mmCIF file of C-alpha atoms in Angstrom:
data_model
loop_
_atom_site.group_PDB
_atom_site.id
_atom_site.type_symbol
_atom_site.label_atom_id
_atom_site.label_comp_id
_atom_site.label_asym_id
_atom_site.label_seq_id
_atom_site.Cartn_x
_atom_site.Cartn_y
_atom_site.Cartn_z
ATOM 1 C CA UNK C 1 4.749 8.145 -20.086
ATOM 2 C CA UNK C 2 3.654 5.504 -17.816
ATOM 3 C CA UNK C 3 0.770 6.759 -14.931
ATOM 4 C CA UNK C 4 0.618 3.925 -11.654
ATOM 5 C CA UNK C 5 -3.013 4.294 -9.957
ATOM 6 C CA UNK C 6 -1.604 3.145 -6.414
ATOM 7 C CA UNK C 7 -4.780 1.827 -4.223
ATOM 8 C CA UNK C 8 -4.694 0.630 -0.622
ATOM 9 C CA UNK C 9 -6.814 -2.424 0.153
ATOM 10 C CA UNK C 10 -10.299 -2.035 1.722
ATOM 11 C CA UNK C 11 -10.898 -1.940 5.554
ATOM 12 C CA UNK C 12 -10.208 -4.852 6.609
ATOM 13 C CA UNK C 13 -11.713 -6.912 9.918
ATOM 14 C CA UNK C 14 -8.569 -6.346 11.421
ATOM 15 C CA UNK C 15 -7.824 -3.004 10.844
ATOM 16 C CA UNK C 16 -11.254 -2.242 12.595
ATOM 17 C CA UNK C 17 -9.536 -4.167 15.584
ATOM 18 C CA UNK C 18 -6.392 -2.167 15.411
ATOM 19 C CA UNK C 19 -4.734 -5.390 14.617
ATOM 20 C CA UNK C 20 -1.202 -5.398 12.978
ATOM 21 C CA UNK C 21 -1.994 -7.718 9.249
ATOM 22 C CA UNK C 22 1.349 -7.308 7.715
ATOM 23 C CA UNK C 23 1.866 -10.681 6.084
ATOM 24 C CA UNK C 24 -1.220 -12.426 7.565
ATOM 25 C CA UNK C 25 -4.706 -11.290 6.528
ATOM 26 C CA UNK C 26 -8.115 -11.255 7.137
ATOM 27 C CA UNK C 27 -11.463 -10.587 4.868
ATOM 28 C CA UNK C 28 -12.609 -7.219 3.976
ATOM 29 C CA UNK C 29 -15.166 -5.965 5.960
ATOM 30 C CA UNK C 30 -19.053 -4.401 4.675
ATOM 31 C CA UNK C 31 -17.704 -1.197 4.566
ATOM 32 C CA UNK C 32 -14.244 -1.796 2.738
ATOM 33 C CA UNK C 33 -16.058 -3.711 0.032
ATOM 34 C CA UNK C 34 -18.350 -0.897 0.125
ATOM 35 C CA UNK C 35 -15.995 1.737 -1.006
ATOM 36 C CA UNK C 36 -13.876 -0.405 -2.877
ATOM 37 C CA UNK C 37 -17.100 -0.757 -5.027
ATOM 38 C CA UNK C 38 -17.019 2.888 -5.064
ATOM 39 C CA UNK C 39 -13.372 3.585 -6.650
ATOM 40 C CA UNK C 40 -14.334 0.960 -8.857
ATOM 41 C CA UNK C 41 -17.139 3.069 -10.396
ATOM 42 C CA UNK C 42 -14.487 6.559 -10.546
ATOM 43 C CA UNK C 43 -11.722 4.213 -12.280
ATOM 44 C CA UNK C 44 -14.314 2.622 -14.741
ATOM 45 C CA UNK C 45 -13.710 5.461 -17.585
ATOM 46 C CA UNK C 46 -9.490 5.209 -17.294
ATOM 47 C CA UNK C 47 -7.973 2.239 -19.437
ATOM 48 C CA UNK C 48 -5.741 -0.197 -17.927
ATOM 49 C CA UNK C 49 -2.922 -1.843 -19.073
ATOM 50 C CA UNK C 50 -2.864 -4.140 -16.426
ATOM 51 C CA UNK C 51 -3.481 -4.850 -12.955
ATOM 52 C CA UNK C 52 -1.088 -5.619 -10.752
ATOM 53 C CA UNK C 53 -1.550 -6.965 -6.782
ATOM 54 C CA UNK C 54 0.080 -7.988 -3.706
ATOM 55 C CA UNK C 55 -1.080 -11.331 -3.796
ATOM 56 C CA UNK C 56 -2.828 -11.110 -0.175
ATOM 57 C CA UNK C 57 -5.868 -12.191 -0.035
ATOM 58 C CA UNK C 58 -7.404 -8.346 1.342
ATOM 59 C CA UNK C 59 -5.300 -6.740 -1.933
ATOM 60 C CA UNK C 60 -6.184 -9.358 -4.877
ATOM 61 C CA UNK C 61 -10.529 -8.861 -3.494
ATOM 62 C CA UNK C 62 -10.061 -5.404 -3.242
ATOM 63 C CA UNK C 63 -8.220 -5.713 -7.011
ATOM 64 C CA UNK C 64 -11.018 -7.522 -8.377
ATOM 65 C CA UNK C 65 -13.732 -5.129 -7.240
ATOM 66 C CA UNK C 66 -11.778 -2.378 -8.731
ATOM 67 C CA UNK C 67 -11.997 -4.150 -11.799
ATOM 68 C CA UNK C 68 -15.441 -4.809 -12.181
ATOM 69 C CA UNK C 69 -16.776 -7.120 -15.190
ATOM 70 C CA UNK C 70 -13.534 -6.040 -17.401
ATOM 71 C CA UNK C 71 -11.773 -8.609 -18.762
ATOM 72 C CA UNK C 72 -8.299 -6.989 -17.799
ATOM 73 C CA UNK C 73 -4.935 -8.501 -17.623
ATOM 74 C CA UNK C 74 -4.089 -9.264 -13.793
ATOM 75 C CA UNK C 75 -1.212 -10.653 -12.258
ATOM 76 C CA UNK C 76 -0.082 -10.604 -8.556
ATOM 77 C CA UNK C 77 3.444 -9.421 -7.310
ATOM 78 C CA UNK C 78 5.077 -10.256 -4.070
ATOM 79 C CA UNK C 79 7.191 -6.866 -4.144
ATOM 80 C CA UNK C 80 3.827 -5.190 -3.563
ATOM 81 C CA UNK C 81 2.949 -7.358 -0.140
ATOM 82 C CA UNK C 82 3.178 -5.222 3.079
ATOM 83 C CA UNK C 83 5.999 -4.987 5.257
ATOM 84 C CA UNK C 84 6.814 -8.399 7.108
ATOM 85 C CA UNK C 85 5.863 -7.407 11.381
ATOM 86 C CA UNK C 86 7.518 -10.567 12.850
ATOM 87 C CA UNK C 87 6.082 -11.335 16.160
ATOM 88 C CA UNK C 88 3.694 -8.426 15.465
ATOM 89 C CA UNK C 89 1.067 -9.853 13.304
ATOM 90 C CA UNK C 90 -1.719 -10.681 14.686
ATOM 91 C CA UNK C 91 -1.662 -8.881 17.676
ATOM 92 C CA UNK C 92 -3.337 -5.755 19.055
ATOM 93 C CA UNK C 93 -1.638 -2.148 18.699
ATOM 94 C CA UNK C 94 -2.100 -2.528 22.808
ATOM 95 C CA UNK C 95 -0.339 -6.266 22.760
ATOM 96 C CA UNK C 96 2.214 -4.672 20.441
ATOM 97 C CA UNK C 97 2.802 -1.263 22.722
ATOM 98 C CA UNK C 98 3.252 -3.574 26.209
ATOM 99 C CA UNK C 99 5.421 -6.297 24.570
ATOM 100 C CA UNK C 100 7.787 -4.493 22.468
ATOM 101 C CA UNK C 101 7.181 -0.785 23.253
ATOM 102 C CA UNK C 102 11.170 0.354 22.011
ATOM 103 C CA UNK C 103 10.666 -0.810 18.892
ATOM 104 C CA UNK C 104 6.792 0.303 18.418
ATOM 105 C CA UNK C 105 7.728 4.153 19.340
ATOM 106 C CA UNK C 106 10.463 3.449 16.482
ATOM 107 C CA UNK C 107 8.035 2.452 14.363
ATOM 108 C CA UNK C 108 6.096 5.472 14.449
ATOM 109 C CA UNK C 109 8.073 7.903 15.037
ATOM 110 C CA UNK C 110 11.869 7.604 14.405
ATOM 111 C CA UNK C 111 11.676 4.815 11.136
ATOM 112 C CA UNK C 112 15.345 5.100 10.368
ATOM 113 C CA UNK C 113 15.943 3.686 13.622
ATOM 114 C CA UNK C 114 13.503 0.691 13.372
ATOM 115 C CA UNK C 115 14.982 -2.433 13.068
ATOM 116 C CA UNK C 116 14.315 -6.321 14.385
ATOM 117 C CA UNK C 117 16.021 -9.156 14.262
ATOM 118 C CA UNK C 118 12.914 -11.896 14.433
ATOM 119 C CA UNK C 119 12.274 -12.208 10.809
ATOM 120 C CA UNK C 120 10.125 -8.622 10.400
ATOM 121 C CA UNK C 121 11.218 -6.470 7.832
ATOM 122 C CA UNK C 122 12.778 -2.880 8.261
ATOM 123 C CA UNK C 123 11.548 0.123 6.123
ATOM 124 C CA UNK C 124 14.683 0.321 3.625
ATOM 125 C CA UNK C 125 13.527 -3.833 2.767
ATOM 126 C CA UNK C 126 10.732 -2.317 1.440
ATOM 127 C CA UNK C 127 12.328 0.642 -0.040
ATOM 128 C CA UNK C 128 14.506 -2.102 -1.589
ATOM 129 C CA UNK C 129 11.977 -4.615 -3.458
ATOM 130 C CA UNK C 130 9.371 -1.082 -4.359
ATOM 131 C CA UNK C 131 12.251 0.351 -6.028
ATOM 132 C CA UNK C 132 13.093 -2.984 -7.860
ATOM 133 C CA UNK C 133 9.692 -3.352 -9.110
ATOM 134 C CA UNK C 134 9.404 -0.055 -10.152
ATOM 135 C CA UNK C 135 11.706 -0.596 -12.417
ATOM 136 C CA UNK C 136 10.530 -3.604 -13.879
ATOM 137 C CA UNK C 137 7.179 -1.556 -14.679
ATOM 138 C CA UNK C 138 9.166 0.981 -16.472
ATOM 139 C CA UNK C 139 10.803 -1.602 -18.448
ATOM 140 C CA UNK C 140 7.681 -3.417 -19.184
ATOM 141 C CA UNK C 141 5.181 -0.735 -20.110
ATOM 142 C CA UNK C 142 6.430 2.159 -21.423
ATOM 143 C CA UNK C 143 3.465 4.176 -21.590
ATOM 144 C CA UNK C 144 -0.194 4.132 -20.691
ATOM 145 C CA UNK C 145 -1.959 3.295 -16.944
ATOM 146 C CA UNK C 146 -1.074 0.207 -14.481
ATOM 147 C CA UNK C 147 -3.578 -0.363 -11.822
ATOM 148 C CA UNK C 148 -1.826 -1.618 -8.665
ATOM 149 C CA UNK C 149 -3.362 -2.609 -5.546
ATOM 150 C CA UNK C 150 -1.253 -2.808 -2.033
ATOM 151 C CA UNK C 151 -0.916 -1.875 1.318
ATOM 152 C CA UNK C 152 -0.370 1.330 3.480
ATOM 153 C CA UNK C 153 3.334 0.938 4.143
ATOM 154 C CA UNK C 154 4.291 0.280 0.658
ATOM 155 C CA UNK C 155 2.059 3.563 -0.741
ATOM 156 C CA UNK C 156 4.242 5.744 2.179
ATOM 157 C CA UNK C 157 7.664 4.153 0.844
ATOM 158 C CA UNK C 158 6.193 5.311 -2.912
ATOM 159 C CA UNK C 159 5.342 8.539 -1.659
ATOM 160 C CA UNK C 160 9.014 9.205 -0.166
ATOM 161 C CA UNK C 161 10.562 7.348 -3.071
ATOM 162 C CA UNK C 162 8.460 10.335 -5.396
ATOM 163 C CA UNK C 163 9.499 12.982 -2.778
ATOM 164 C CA UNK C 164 13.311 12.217 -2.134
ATOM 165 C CA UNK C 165 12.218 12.374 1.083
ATOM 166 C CA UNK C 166 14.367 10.592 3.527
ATOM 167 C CA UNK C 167 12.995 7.866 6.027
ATOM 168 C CA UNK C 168 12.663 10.304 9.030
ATOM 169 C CA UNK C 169 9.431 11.886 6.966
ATOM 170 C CA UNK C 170 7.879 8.413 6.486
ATOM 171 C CA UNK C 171 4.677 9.315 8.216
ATOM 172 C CA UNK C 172 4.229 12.732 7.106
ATOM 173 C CA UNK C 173 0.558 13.253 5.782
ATOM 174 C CA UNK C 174 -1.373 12.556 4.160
ATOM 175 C CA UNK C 175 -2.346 9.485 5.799
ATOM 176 C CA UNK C 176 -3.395 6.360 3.452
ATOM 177 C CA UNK C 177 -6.440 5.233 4.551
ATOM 178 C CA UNK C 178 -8.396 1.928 2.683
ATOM 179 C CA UNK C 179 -8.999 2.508 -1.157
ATOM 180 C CA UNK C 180 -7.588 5.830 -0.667
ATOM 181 C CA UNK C 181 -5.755 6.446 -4.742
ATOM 182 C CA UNK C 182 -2.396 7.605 -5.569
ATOM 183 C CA UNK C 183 -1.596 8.574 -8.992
ATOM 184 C CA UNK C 184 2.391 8.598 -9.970
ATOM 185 C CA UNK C 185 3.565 9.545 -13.536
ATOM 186 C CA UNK C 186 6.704 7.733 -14.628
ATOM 187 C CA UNK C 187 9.061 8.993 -17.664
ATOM 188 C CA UNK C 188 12.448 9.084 -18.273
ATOM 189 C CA UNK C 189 13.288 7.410 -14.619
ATOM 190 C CA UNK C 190 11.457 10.786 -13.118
ATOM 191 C CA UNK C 191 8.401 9.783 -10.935
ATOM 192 C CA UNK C 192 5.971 12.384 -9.934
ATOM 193 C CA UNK C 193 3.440 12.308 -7.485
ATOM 194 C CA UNK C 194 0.137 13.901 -9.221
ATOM 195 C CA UNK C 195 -2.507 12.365 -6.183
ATOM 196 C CA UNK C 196 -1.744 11.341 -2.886
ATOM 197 C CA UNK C 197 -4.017 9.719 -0.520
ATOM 198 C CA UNK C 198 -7.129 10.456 -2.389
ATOM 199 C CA UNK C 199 -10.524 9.154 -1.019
ATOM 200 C CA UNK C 200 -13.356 11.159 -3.028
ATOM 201 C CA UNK C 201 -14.963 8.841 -3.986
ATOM 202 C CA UNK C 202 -16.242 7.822 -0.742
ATOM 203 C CA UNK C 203 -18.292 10.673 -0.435
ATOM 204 C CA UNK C 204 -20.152 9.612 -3.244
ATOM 205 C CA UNK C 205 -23.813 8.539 -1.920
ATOM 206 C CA UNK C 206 -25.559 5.427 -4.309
#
């Protein structure tokens, strides 16, 4: 039995500025180093395998606070990088509502219908390269705990993947907020969901 500990990234500078990121970035702020810090301390007791990040820059410093002073196996994986926006990144939810408001109403509420044609990703791309890594996991570690560390879209494509759910329940809660964990157990080709959205630890007071 294999068991993924899924982790968002920390707040980020942008997402403070309601600020699409998807393939750009920008540094974690106080507060999402903060609780990263924080999940770092609950995960300290669980044994890793290995841990595995998108390789932004927000993901991979959020990765290594999780990991603390142990000398674990890391690697990055661009399957795991958050859903390509296009024109999008960079700008403002605002920007993004008056320039392209179609396509933004999509976004959030009908994400079957979503689609672009200036180099952003739709939802069933990252269905698509989540599902194929997935499977390279399961081929690769049969058993024991993977630590990976992405973004919120991806974590709401593994929680429908988990479900069976089809796109049009995308957004359903809960939402993933930064260093929120998600726990799926893998066996057999069966994934189970055993924690969604999970952010504890952030009540935790040091």
């Amino acid at each position: 039995m294999l068991n993924l500990y899924v982790a968002r990234h920390g707040e980020t500078e942008w997402n403070v500025q309601n600020r699409m990121q998807g393939r750009l970035d920008s540094k974690l702020t106080a507060q999402g180093i903060y609780h990263a810090g924080l999940l770092g301390r609950k995960l300290a007791s669980t044994e890793f395998e290995s841990v595995i990040s998108s390789p932004s820059t927000r993901a991979v410093h959020t990765a290594e606070f999780l990991m603390g002073d142990r000398p674990l196996p890391f690697e990055t994986d661009e399957r795991l990088m958050e859903i390509h926006l296009g024109s999008w990144q960079g700008k403002t939810i605002d920007q993004i509502k008056a320039m392209d408001p179609y396509n933004y109403e999509c976004y959030l509420h009908l994400p079957n219908k979503y689609w672009r044609d200036d180099g952003a990703e739709n939802f069933q791309d990252v269905i698509t390269r989540l599902e194929s890594i997935l499977k390279s996991l399961e081929e690769t570690y049969q058993s024991g705990n993977l630590l990976i560390v992405t973004h919120g879209v991806v974590v709401k494509i593994l929680q429908m993947i988990c479900k069976n759910n089809s796109l049009t329940k995308l957004w359903i809660p809960p939402v993933i907020d930064g260093t929120s964990l998600s726990i799926v157990k893998m066996e057999d080709g069966k994934k189970e969901l055993i924690l969604e959205g999970d952010v504890s630890h952030k009540t935790v007071i040091i």
